[in-house]
Amino acid sequence: MWPLAAAGGVEIYPAGMRQWTGTRGRTDILLATVIGAPVAALSVFMAFVSAPGTRAWLVAVSLIVAHAALAARRVSPAASFGVVCAAFAMQTAVTGMFLVLPSTLVFPVALYSVCAFGSRRVVALALGAGVVGAVLVTVRFVHDGSVTAAGLRPDPFLVSGLLLAVVVAAWSLGLRRRTQLAYLAVLRERARHVAAEREERARRAVREERARITREMHDVIAHSLSVIISQAKGGRYAARSDPDRASNVLSTIEETGRHALADMRGLLGVLRSGETNDDGPGQEPQPALRDLPELLDRVRAAGLPVHHREHGTTRRLSPVAELAVFRVVQEALTNIIKHAGPTARAEVEFAWAPDGLTVTVRDRGPERRPVQESGHGLTGMRERIAAVGGSISAEPALGGGFLVTARLPYDARLFSDGGSA
Protein backbone atom coordinates (compact mmCIF):
# COMPACT_ATOMS: atom_id res chain seq x y z
CA MET A 1 0.00 0.00 0.00
CA TRP A 2 1.50 3.33 -1.05
CA PRO A 3 1.89 5.99 1.65
CA LEU A 4 -0.36 9.01 1.46
CA ALA A 5 0.98 12.04 -0.38
CA ALA A 6 -0.13 15.59 0.09
CA ALA A 7 -1.19 17.51 -2.98
CA GLY A 8 1.15 20.38 -2.19
CA GLY A 9 4.38 18.58 -3.02
CA VAL A 10 5.09 16.74 0.22
CA GLU A 11 7.22 13.64 -0.23
CA ILE A 12 5.43 10.58 -1.53
CA TYR A 13 7.26 8.44 1.04
CA PRO A 14 7.46 10.18 4.42
CA ALA A 15 10.65 9.53 6.38
CA GLY A 16 8.82 7.56 9.05
CA MET A 17 7.61 5.04 6.49
CA ARG A 18 10.95 4.35 4.79
CA GLN A 19 11.79 1.15 6.57
CA TRP A 20 13.94 -1.69 5.32
CA THR A 21 11.59 -4.23 6.80
CA GLY A 22 8.75 -3.04 4.59
CA THR A 23 7.53 -4.64 1.39
CA ARG A 24 9.27 -2.05 -0.80
CA GLY A 25 12.68 -2.67 0.78
CA ARG A 26 12.40 -6.43 0.43
CA THR A 27 11.21 -6.14 -3.18
CA ASP A 28 14.05 -3.83 -4.21
CA ILE A 29 16.65 -6.03 -2.51
CA LEU A 30 15.25 -9.02 -4.38
CA LEU A 31 15.35 -7.18 -7.72
CA ALA A 32 18.87 -5.91 -7.07
CA THR A 33 19.96 -9.47 -6.35
CA VAL A 34 18.13 -11.36 -9.08
CA ILE A 35 18.52 -8.85 -11.92
CA GLY A 36 21.34 -6.60 -10.79
CA ALA A 37 23.79 -9.30 -9.75
CA PRO A 38 24.12 -10.91 -13.22
CA VAL A 39 24.42 -7.49 -14.87
CA ALA A 40 27.06 -6.42 -12.36
CA ALA A 41 28.98 -9.66 -12.85
CA LEU A 42 28.98 -9.20 -16.62
CA SER A 43 30.12 -5.59 -16.28
CA VAL A 44 32.94 -6.52 -13.89
CA PHE A 45 34.09 -9.22 -16.30
CA MET A 46 34.12 -6.73 -19.19
CA ALA A 47 36.00 -4.21 -17.05
CA PHE A 48 38.79 -6.66 -16.26
CA VAL A 49 39.02 -7.69 -19.90
CA SER A 50 39.19 -4.14 -21.28
CA ALA A 51 41.17 -2.43 -18.51
CA PRO A 52 43.14 -4.88 -16.37
CA GLY A 53 44.92 -3.80 -13.24
CA THR A 54 44.02 -1.15 -10.67
CA ARG A 55 41.55 0.64 -12.93
CA ALA A 56 39.56 -2.57 -13.35
CA TRP A 57 39.36 -3.03 -9.60
CA LEU A 58 38.18 0.58 -9.08
CA VAL A 59 35.53 0.18 -11.78
CA ALA A 60 34.41 -3.15 -10.32
CA VAL A 61 34.06 -1.75 -6.80
CA SER A 62 32.14 1.31 -8.02
CA LEU A 63 29.82 -0.90 -10.10
CA ILE A 64 29.03 -3.15 -7.14
CA VAL A 65 28.36 -0.12 -4.92
CA ALA A 66 26.06 1.40 -7.54
CA HIS A 67 24.09 -1.82 -7.92
CA ALA A 68 23.79 -2.21 -4.15
CA ALA A 69 22.48 1.35 -3.85
CA LEU A 70 19.49 0.45 -6.02
CA ALA A 71 18.20 -1.71 -3.17
CA ALA A 72 17.29 1.55 -1.39
CA ARG A 73 15.89 3.36 -4.41
CA ARG A 74 12.38 3.63 -2.91
CA VAL A 75 12.95 3.56 0.84
CA SER A 76 15.68 6.24 0.59
CA PRO A 77 15.71 7.59 -2.98
CA ALA A 78 17.92 10.65 -2.39
CA ALA A 79 20.66 8.67 -0.64
CA SER A 80 20.49 5.93 -3.26
CA PHE A 81 20.84 8.44 -6.10
CA GLY A 82 23.72 10.17 -4.34
CA VAL A 83 25.65 6.92 -3.96
CA VAL A 84 25.06 6.06 -7.63
CA CYS A 85 26.30 9.50 -8.70
CA ALA A 86 29.43 9.10 -6.57
CA ALA A 87 30.09 5.64 -8.04
CA PHE A 88 29.73 6.89 -11.61
CA ALA A 89 31.91 9.90 -10.84
CA MET A 90 34.64 7.49 -9.74
CA GLN A 91 34.24 5.49 -12.95
CA THR A 92 34.40 8.66 -15.03
CA ALA A 93 37.63 9.64 -13.32
CA VAL A 94 39.15 6.19 -13.92
CA THR A 95 38.16 5.53 -17.55
CA GLY A 96 35.73 6.55 -20.24
CA MET A 97 35.19 2.98 -21.37
CA PHE A 98 32.72 2.33 -18.54
CA LEU A 99 30.07 3.90 -20.76
CA VAL A 100 29.83 0.72 -22.82
CA LEU A 101 29.29 -1.48 -19.75
CA PRO A 102 25.76 -2.87 -19.11
CA SER A 103 25.82 -1.44 -15.58
CA THR A 104 25.57 2.05 -17.08
CA LEU A 105 21.79 1.50 -16.97
CA VAL A 106 21.97 1.82 -13.19
CA PHE A 107 22.12 5.62 -13.48
CA PRO A 108 18.81 6.14 -15.36
CA VAL A 109 17.11 3.69 -12.99
CA ALA A 110 18.37 5.69 -9.99
CA LEU A 111 17.33 8.96 -11.66
CA TYR A 112 13.84 7.59 -12.35
CA SER A 113 13.52 6.42 -8.75
CA VAL A 114 14.55 9.70 -7.15
CA CYS A 115 12.11 11.61 -9.39
CA ALA A 116 9.27 9.22 -8.58
CA PHE A 117 9.81 8.80 -4.85
CA GLY A 118 12.01 11.68 -3.67
CA SER A 119 11.20 15.21 -2.54
CA ARG A 120 10.50 17.94 -5.09
CA ARG A 121 13.75 19.71 -4.28
CA VAL A 122 15.75 16.54 -4.90
CA VAL A 123 13.92 16.03 -8.21
CA ALA A 124 15.20 19.35 -9.55
CA LEU A 125 18.74 18.67 -8.31
CA ALA A 126 18.65 15.20 -9.86
CA LEU A 127 17.86 16.61 -13.29
CA GLY A 128 20.73 19.05 -12.99
CA ALA A 129 23.07 16.28 -11.89
CA GLY A 130 21.98 14.16 -14.84
CA VAL A 131 22.60 16.92 -17.39
CA VAL A 132 26.00 17.83 -15.93
CA GLY A 133 26.93 14.15 -15.73
CA ALA A 134 25.97 13.58 -19.37
CA VAL A 135 28.23 16.41 -20.49
CA LEU A 136 31.19 15.28 -18.36
CA VAL A 137 30.84 11.66 -19.44
CA THR A 138 30.71 12.74 -23.08
CA VAL A 139 33.93 14.73 -22.73
CA ARG A 140 35.64 11.88 -20.89
CA PHE A 141 34.48 9.25 -23.37
CA VAL A 142 35.38 11.20 -26.50
CA HIS A 143 38.88 12.12 -25.28
CA ASP A 144 39.72 8.90 -23.43
CA GLY A 145 42.90 7.25 -24.72
CA SER A 146 41.57 3.73 -24.35
CA VAL A 147 38.59 4.62 -26.51
CA THR A 148 40.68 6.07 -29.30
CA ALA A 149 43.16 3.20 -28.96
CA ALA A 150 40.31 0.80 -29.62
CA GLY A 151 39.77 2.51 -32.95
CA LEU A 152 36.58 4.32 -31.92
CA ARG A 153 35.89 7.85 -33.16
CA PRO A 154 32.69 8.85 -31.31
CA ASP A 155 30.83 11.99 -32.37
CA PRO A 156 30.56 14.21 -29.24
CA PHE A 157 27.24 15.65 -30.34
CA LEU A 158 25.78 12.22 -30.97
CA VAL A 159 27.05 10.85 -27.65
CA SER A 160 25.87 13.86 -25.66
CA GLY A 161 22.52 13.82 -27.45
CA LEU A 162 21.95 10.16 -26.61
CA LEU A 163 22.99 10.62 -22.99
CA LEU A 164 20.80 13.70 -22.56
CA ALA A 165 17.88 11.85 -24.17
CA VAL A 166 18.30 9.02 -21.66
CA VAL A 167 18.48 11.50 -18.77
CA VAL A 168 15.36 13.39 -19.89
CA ALA A 169 13.45 10.16 -20.53
CA ALA A 170 14.27 8.77 -17.08
CA TRP A 171 13.41 12.10 -15.46
CA SER A 172 10.08 12.36 -17.34
CA LEU A 173 9.06 8.79 -16.54
CA GLY A 174 9.89 9.40 -12.89
CA LEU A 175 7.72 12.51 -12.78
CA ARG A 176 4.89 10.63 -14.48
CA ARG A 177 5.10 7.87 -11.88
CA ARG A 178 5.24 10.50 -9.16
CA THR A 179 2.01 12.05 -10.44
CA GLN A 180 0.33 8.64 -10.49
CA LEU A 181 1.36 7.97 -6.89
CA ALA A 182 0.15 11.37 -5.77
CA TYR A 183 -3.20 10.81 -7.48
CA LEU A 184 -3.58 7.40 -5.83
CA ALA A 185 -2.62 8.93 -2.50
CA VAL A 186 -5.28 11.63 -2.87
CA LEU A 187 -7.88 8.99 -3.68
CA ARG A 188 -6.91 6.96 -0.63
CA GLU A 189 -6.95 10.05 1.57
CA ARG A 190 -10.38 10.93 0.24
CA ALA A 191 -11.60 7.40 0.89
CA ARG A 192 -10.21 7.62 4.42
CA HIS A 193 -12.09 10.87 4.99
CA VAL A 194 -15.29 9.35 3.62
CA ALA A 195 -14.90 6.35 5.92
CA ALA A 196 -14.22 8.65 8.88
CA GLU A 197 -17.28 10.74 8.08
CA ARG A 198 -19.38 7.59 7.76
CA GLU A 199 -18.17 6.40 11.16
CA GLU A 200 -18.86 9.82 12.67
CA ARG A 201 -22.39 9.79 11.25
CA ALA A 202 -22.91 6.35 12.76
CA ARG A 203 -21.61 7.52 16.14
CA ARG A 204 -23.80 10.62 15.94
CA ALA A 205 -26.83 8.48 15.14
CA VAL A 206 -26.07 6.34 18.18
CA ARG A 207 -25.76 9.42 20.38
CA GLU A 208 -29.02 10.83 19.04
CA GLU A 209 -30.77 7.51 19.60
CA ARG A 210 -29.47 7.35 23.14
CA ALA A 211 -30.65 10.90 23.75
CA ARG A 212 -34.05 9.97 22.32
CA ILE A 213 -34.34 6.95 24.60
CA THR A 214 -33.18 9.05 27.55
CA ARG A 215 -35.85 11.66 26.87
CA GLU A 216 -38.54 9.02 26.53
CA MET A 217 -37.50 7.25 29.71
CA HIS A 218 -37.37 10.53 31.59
CA ASP A 219 -40.82 11.55 30.36
CA VAL A 220 -42.36 8.17 31.15
CA ILE A 221 -40.69 7.52 34.49
CA ALA A 222 -40.75 11.06 35.87
CA HIS A 223 -44.42 11.58 35.08
CA SER A 224 -45.55 8.15 36.26
CA LEU A 225 -43.57 8.24 39.49
CA SER A 226 -44.75 11.77 40.26
CA VAL A 227 -48.37 10.68 39.88
CA ILE A 228 -47.77 7.51 41.90
CA ILE A 229 -45.99 9.38 44.71
CA SER A 230 -48.70 12.03 44.85
CA GLN A 231 -51.41 9.38 44.94
CA ALA A 232 -49.55 7.35 47.55
CA LYS A 233 -49.36 10.36 49.83
CA GLY A 234 -53.10 10.94 49.58
CA GLY A 235 -53.88 7.24 49.86
CA ARG A 236 -51.94 6.91 53.09
CA TYR A 237 -54.21 9.40 54.80
CA ALA A 238 -57.39 8.26 53.02
CA ALA A 239 -56.87 4.68 54.17
CA ARG A 240 -57.63 5.73 57.73
CA SER A 241 -60.76 7.80 57.14
CA ASP A 242 -62.13 6.94 53.68
CA PRO A 243 -61.47 3.36 52.49
CA ASP A 244 -63.42 3.92 49.26
CA ARG A 245 -61.22 6.84 48.32
CA ALA A 246 -58.15 4.82 49.18
CA SER A 247 -59.36 2.12 46.81
CA ASN A 248 -59.72 4.71 44.02
CA VAL A 249 -56.22 5.95 44.76
CA LEU A 250 -54.82 2.45 44.46
CA SER A 251 -56.68 2.00 41.17
CA THR A 252 -55.11 5.19 39.84
CA ILE A 253 -51.67 4.02 40.95
CA GLU A 254 -52.26 0.67 39.26
CA GLU A 255 -53.39 2.30 36.01
CA THR A 256 -50.49 4.74 36.01
CA GLY A 257 -48.02 1.92 36.65
CA ARG A 258 -49.57 -0.15 33.88
CA HIS A 259 -49.21 2.72 31.39
CA ALA A 260 -45.61 3.28 32.48
CA LEU A 261 -44.85 -0.42 32.12
CA ALA A 262 -46.34 -0.49 28.61
CA ASP A 263 -44.29 2.54 27.60
CA MET A 264 -41.13 1.02 29.04
CA ARG A 265 -41.77 -2.23 27.19
CA GLY A 266 -42.09 -0.23 23.99
CA LEU A 267 -38.76 1.47 24.65
CA LEU A 268 -37.09 -1.83 25.46
CA GLY A 269 -38.54 -3.27 22.26
CA VAL A 270 -36.86 -0.46 20.34
CA LEU A 271 -33.55 -1.23 22.02
CA ARG A 272 -33.81 -4.97 21.32
CA SER A 273 -34.90 -4.71 17.71
CA GLY A 274 -32.85 -1.67 16.74
CA GLU A 275 -35.91 -0.10 15.12
CA THR A 276 -36.22 3.66 15.31
CA ASN A 277 -39.69 4.05 13.86
CA ASP A 278 -42.25 5.39 16.26
CA ASP A 279 -44.86 2.86 15.19
CA GLY A 280 -42.74 -0.14 14.29
CA PRO A 281 -44.07 -3.68 14.39
CA GLY A 282 -44.64 -5.02 17.86
CA GLN A 283 -44.42 -1.61 19.52
CA GLU A 284 -47.04 0.48 21.22
CA PRO A 285 -47.94 3.62 19.22
CA GLN A 286 -46.29 6.76 20.51
CA PRO A 287 -48.53 9.20 22.39
CA ALA A 288 -50.33 11.82 20.33
CA LEU A 289 -52.87 14.59 20.90
CA ARG A 290 -55.66 12.00 20.95
CA ASP A 291 -54.13 10.71 24.20
CA LEU A 292 -54.13 14.12 25.86
CA PRO A 293 -57.51 13.70 27.63
CA GLU A 294 -56.30 10.47 29.22
CA LEU A 295 -53.14 12.21 30.40
CA LEU A 296 -55.16 15.04 31.94
CA ASP A 297 -57.43 12.53 33.67
CA ARG A 298 -54.43 10.80 35.24
CA VAL A 299 -53.07 14.12 36.44
CA ARG A 300 -56.44 15.08 37.90
CA ALA A 301 -56.61 11.70 39.61
CA ALA A 302 -53.24 12.50 41.17
CA GLY A 303 -54.86 15.47 42.90
CA LEU A 304 -53.94 18.34 40.56
CA PRO A 305 -56.93 20.24 39.14
CA VAL A 306 -56.38 20.84 35.41
CA HIS A 307 -58.43 23.15 33.21
CA HIS A 308 -58.07 22.58 29.47
CA ARG A 309 -59.31 24.91 26.76
CA GLU A 310 -58.66 25.45 23.07
CA HIS A 311 -59.06 28.40 20.71
CA GLY A 312 -59.23 28.51 16.93
CA THR A 313 -59.66 25.82 14.32
CA THR A 314 -57.91 22.55 15.05
CA ARG A 315 -55.29 21.62 12.48
CA ARG A 316 -53.60 18.31 11.79
CA LEU A 317 -49.98 18.01 12.94
CA SER A 318 -47.32 15.52 11.96
CA PRO A 319 -46.86 12.54 14.32
CA VAL A 320 -43.53 13.85 15.56
CA ALA A 321 -45.07 17.26 16.28
CA GLU A 322 -47.98 15.69 18.17
CA LEU A 323 -45.53 13.64 20.22
CA ALA A 324 -43.52 16.78 21.00
CA VAL A 325 -46.63 18.65 22.16
CA PHE A 326 -47.79 15.70 24.26
CA ARG A 327 -44.40 15.36 25.98
CA VAL A 328 -44.19 19.10 26.66
CA VAL A 329 -47.61 19.10 28.33
CA GLN A 330 -46.71 15.93 30.24
CA GLU A 331 -43.40 17.35 31.48
CA ALA A 332 -44.93 20.69 32.46
CA LEU A 333 -47.73 19.01 34.44
CA THR A 334 -45.22 16.65 36.06
CA ASN A 335 -43.17 19.63 37.23
CA ILE A 336 -46.31 21.24 38.66
CA ILE A 337 -47.07 18.07 40.63
CA LYS A 338 -43.52 17.95 41.97
CA HIS A 339 -42.88 21.62 42.70
CA ALA A 340 -46.06 23.70 42.86
CA GLY A 341 -47.44 22.40 46.15
CA PRO A 342 -50.79 20.90 47.19
CA THR A 343 -52.83 24.07 46.54
CA ALA A 344 -51.76 24.51 42.92
CA ARG A 345 -54.01 24.15 39.92
CA ALA A 346 -53.01 23.93 36.27
CA GLU A 347 -54.26 25.45 33.04
CA VAL A 348 -53.53 23.94 29.62
CA GLU A 349 -54.38 26.10 26.62
CA PHE A 350 -54.11 25.36 22.89
CA ALA A 351 -54.26 28.39 20.59
CA TRP A 352 -54.67 27.32 16.96
CA ALA A 353 -53.56 30.38 14.98
CA PRO A 354 -53.35 30.60 11.16
CA ASP A 355 -49.56 30.31 11.21
CA GLY A 356 -49.04 27.78 13.98
CA LEU A 357 -50.00 26.30 17.33
CA THR A 358 -49.22 27.88 20.69
CA VAL A 359 -49.40 25.60 23.74
CA THR A 360 -49.45 27.18 27.18
CA VAL A 361 -49.21 25.32 30.48
CA ARG A 362 -49.49 27.42 33.63
CA ASP A 363 -49.94 26.66 37.28
CA ARG A 364 -51.75 28.96 39.68
CA GLY A 365 -49.63 28.05 42.65
CA PRO A 366 -47.09 30.02 44.66
CA GLU A 367 -44.25 31.80 42.91
CA ARG A 368 -41.38 29.50 41.95
CA ARG A 369 -37.77 30.04 41.04
CA PRO A 370 -36.71 29.60 37.42
CA VAL A 371 -36.18 26.00 36.36
CA GLN A 372 -32.59 24.79 36.39
CA GLU A 373 -31.59 23.30 33.03
CA SER A 374 -29.17 20.73 34.40
CA GLY A 375 -31.68 17.87 34.14
CA HIS A 376 -33.38 16.22 31.18
CA GLY A 377 -36.78 17.86 31.61
CA LEU A 378 -36.50 21.35 30.17
CA THR A 379 -33.62 20.30 27.91
CA GLY A 380 -35.77 17.51 26.47
CA MET A 381 -38.67 19.92 25.90
CA ARG A 382 -36.40 22.36 24.07
CA GLU A 383 -34.92 19.62 21.89
CA ARG A 384 -38.33 18.22 20.97
CA ILE A 385 -39.81 21.57 20.03
CA ALA A 386 -36.66 22.67 18.17
CA ALA A 387 -36.76 19.42 16.19
CA VAL A 388 -40.13 20.40 14.72
CA GLY A 389 -39.09 23.98 13.98
CA GLY A 390 -40.65 25.57 17.05
CA SER A 391 -39.55 27.43 20.17
CA ILE A 392 -40.29 27.13 23.87
CA SER A 393 -39.94 29.30 26.96
CA ALA A 394 -40.25 28.43 30.65
CA GLU A 395 -40.34 31.21 33.23
CA PRO A 396 -42.10 32.38 36.39
CA ALA A 397 -45.53 33.81 35.65
CA LEU A 398 -46.73 37.23 36.77
CA GLY A 399 -48.83 36.88 39.88
CA GLY A 400 -47.26 33.58 40.91
CA GLY A 401 -46.85 30.13 39.47
CA PHE A 402 -44.89 29.07 36.43
CA LEU A 403 -45.54 29.45 32.70
CA VAL A 404 -44.41 27.15 29.88
CA THR A 405 -45.13 28.35 26.33
CA ALA A 406 -44.37 26.33 23.21
CA ARG A 407 -44.87 27.57 19.65
CA LEU A 408 -44.55 25.40 16.57
CA PRO A 409 -45.51 25.75 12.90
CA TYR A 410 -48.00 23.53 11.15
CA ASP A 411 -45.39 22.42 8.62
CA ALA A 412 -43.38 20.82 11.42
CA ARG A 413 -42.94 17.68 9.30
CA LEU A 414 -40.20 19.55 7.44
CA PHE A 415 -38.09 19.40 10.60
CA SER A 416 -39.01 15.93 11.76
CA ASP A 417 -35.92 14.24 10.30
CA GLY A 418 -33.64 15.94 12.73
CA GLY A 419 -35.62 15.20 15.79
CA SER A 420 -37.67 12.10 15.34
CA ALA A 421 -38.40 10.75 18.73
CSV table of C-alpha atoms in Angstrom, one decimal, residues 124-134:
chain,number,residue,atom,x,y,z
A,124,ALA,CA,15.2,19.4,-9.5
A,125,LEU,CA,18.7,18.7,-8.3
A,126,ALA,CA,18.7,15.2,-9.9
A,127,LEU,CA,17.9,16.6,-13.3
A,128,GLY,CA,20.7,19.1,-13.0
A,129,ALA,CA,23.1,16.3,-11.9
A,130,GLY,CA,22.0,14.2,-14.8
A,131,VAL,CA,22.6,16.9,-17.4
A,132,VAL,CA,26.0,17.8,-15.9
A,133,GLY,CA,26.9,14.2,-15.7
A,134,ALA,CA,26.0,13.6,-19.4
